[in-house]
Amino acid sequence: MCSLRDLLSLVSQEDGRVAEHLDDTLLNRLEEALYCEDVHHTVWSDFHDTTFRKLMTTFEGSLEDTEFSRGRLKIKFAILWRMRDYCQSSDFEVVTRVLNTLIMSKNCSMISTLHAFYQKSLYGLNSFHFFGGLPDSHLLILKNLYQTSLNANHRRSIILLFILLSLSTFETHENVDKCCEYIKSMAICSHDVDFLVDFLTELVKVSHLSNEACSVYLNQCAENVAVLVTKNSVAVKYEEELMYLSILLAPYQPTILEGAISASPLSNVGDHLRRLLTNGVIQDCPLHRFLVSSWYSEIEASFGKSKATLAKALTPISTCRKNPLHHPAFRDLLPPTFTDNLWNYSISLLPQNQFDNVFKNCWLLFNRYCHLQEDTRKREQLQFLLDQICNQPHILAECSVLMDSVFLLYSSLPSITLTERLGVFQRTYHLAHEECSRLKYSGGCLSYSFLLLRIYQSAFLNEAIALQLLQLQKLVSTQIVEECSLLANEMIIEMHCGFFITPLLEPQAREVFTPQIFTQVLDLVTTLQVAKASTNDEQIFPSKLKGVLLACFLRCLDCPTVVEHLRAAETLCLAMETCAYLGSAEWEEDPLIRTRVAECWSVFSEKAEKQLSSPEMRSLLERLRPHFSLTTSAHIGHGTCPSCGECIHGLLEDIVLSNQAVGDLDCVGD
């Protein structure tokens, strides 16, 4: 198991067990996990007591421009972020020297290595204030690097570091004035306009820039932009960017900028809003609220016009990665008829069977607003969509956006009863069953299958539901046995790896296992064993599916009625042999399956230890115990974080290798 010592070895270049040929995927995941602050708080105090001083002695190690060296650097800074409450002034001086080296190297890839650190330092609740020791010339170096770089990611990192350095000058009004003069001196050329856009966009987002000096700075920037917008000499190609800056800075000089904007009437309101939303800079100010209100009016007016007119107004917000309803203006200014009009227009497109971008974007937008309706209305809409889908299952299966609509209406109905939920599940089950019956002819379309598992809830689970899920799993697997070419489809492979029966591994599912379920599981295993033996194709019986079925077997053998049935049918030995066969599979690569199988094994082995008088149980325990013999020692970050979904301990195990040649590494993350 990986310990705090292993983490230190990784970043201090003292451990030859690290796989030098690793790509940066695992290191990026480790960096993300180290920055996540949801769990594992207590281990960091232990790290400080035992390891942090050793880390700081190696912090200024070689800064080679290699993939792995950059990976180590980002991990060092991530650890430093976690240690921020324990840092001394001497630690900040070390970090300042490292940053100075990076800037003076003028190596954009090295500077951008610490992108996550810059973000955390700017947007976190706490900020580092160790940049004051860097000379002003570093700002000019960074700006020149920005201008010469063609890499968008490098540019973003340079901007963040530029702002961090600028923050150290914001302590007095004199320095703010100096910085403003520097910005005003920029020529209105493409590089400077691009720089201003990126710089001010990030600056506005920094939540802790609420001190008076920063307000003065942003106010002066707004005044300068207002002057530029009204200049007749400004080239046409910069007008759009300057208009964006006007809208961006409107909260700081509303009177001046609104006047400048009114001199150049706004077009494409949706595009402006999309940019504000995407950049995370929309604010609750009069101008931004006016844009929202104008967009709603434009959409409602477009419902009676051509598709092209509607698409122009609709698309920027419907396809925006950021949900507009997260901003209060989109909720406060929502017209009472908007969602209903959007629904009516969207369903009017269904009979046309023209699933173009207008169709898709109407439903995308409806999916964002549907939860705001009354429950009665949502229930009606849910039943209507299910009826439409059941009437045209093959045609509408291709419309994934409609599957999202069904799920969102279903999941946003708190008043829906368990009986009603089961009714929706059963209707979807029949769609999924038909879909899985014709995989060869449908091109591998599995929309209803994915919808079924989204709708599924653990409260549904009983023997009948479990048998239905097993039936779907067998349906997919037997078709693969009959037509191996289906394995060319990645979604079908995902289904084949136990997709339908993973709900049976949940802890609350223990009570549903019966002799009938065991018979179905055994039948599936036998079918796949025979097929694999005849084809010698590992994909016919993938290891992940073996892990799922092993967990089901262990659950069955934990059930007294199943064991009694097997004894009466004289098939207990066969069950044990099958269980041992599944236990030898390499299913550990999947963290969820590994966890679920381990849970099932723990319960089974605890009971079986008390039944050692049974020779069959004793034999099975002896055969499976080596496979589950790993013990847990003291280590960092054991357990999966609910926020980032990572396990620091598992990631270190994958990076820091014990007793394994580098060339033999299988880079599969935890």
mmCIF file of C-alpha atoms in Angstrom, residues 307-308 311 315 349-364 398-401:
data_model
loop_
_atom_site.group_PDB
_atom_site.id
_atom_site.type_symbol
_atom_site.label_atom_id
_atom_site.label_comp_id
_atom_site.label_asym_id
_atom_site.label_seq_id
_atom_site.Cartn_x
_atom_site.Cartn_y
_atom_site.Cartn_z
ATOM 1 C CA LYS A 307 -36.999 28.168 -38.152
ATOM 2 C CA ALA A 308 -33.912 30.149 -39.120
ATOM 3 C CA ALA A 311 -32.470 29.030 -34.398
ATOM 4 C CA THR A 315 -29.004 28.149 -30.235
ATOM 5 C CA LEU A 349 -42.038 19.317 -34.356
ATOM 6 C CA LEU A 350 -42.502 15.652 -33.380
ATOM 7 C CA PRO A 351 -44.960 14.648 -36.153
ATOM 8 C CA GLN A 352 -42.632 16.090 -38.779
ATOM 9 C CA ASN A 353 -39.908 13.528 -37.983
ATOM 10 C CA GLN A 354 -37.330 16.128 -38.930
ATOM 11 C CA PHE A 355 -34.786 15.867 -36.172
ATOM 12 C CA ASP A 356 -32.698 18.862 -37.171
ATOM 13 C CA ASN A 357 -30.804 21.347 -35.007
ATOM 14 C CA VAL A 358 -33.926 23.406 -34.296
ATOM 15 C CA PHE A 359 -35.664 20.279 -32.978
ATOM 16 C CA LYS A 360 -32.648 19.367 -30.851
ATOM 17 C CA ASN A 361 -32.082 22.866 -29.483
ATOM 18 C CA CYS A 362 -35.754 23.385 -28.601
ATOM 19 C CA TRP A 363 -35.709 20.217 -26.515
ATOM 20 C CA LEU A 364 -32.321 21.068 -25.005
ATOM 21 C CA GLU A 398 -32.227 8.130 -32.137
ATOM 22 C CA CYS A 399 -33.364 11.257 -30.257
ATOM 23 C CA SER A 400 -31.244 11.141 -27.111
ATOM 24 C CA VAL A 401 -32.504 14.608 -26.184
#
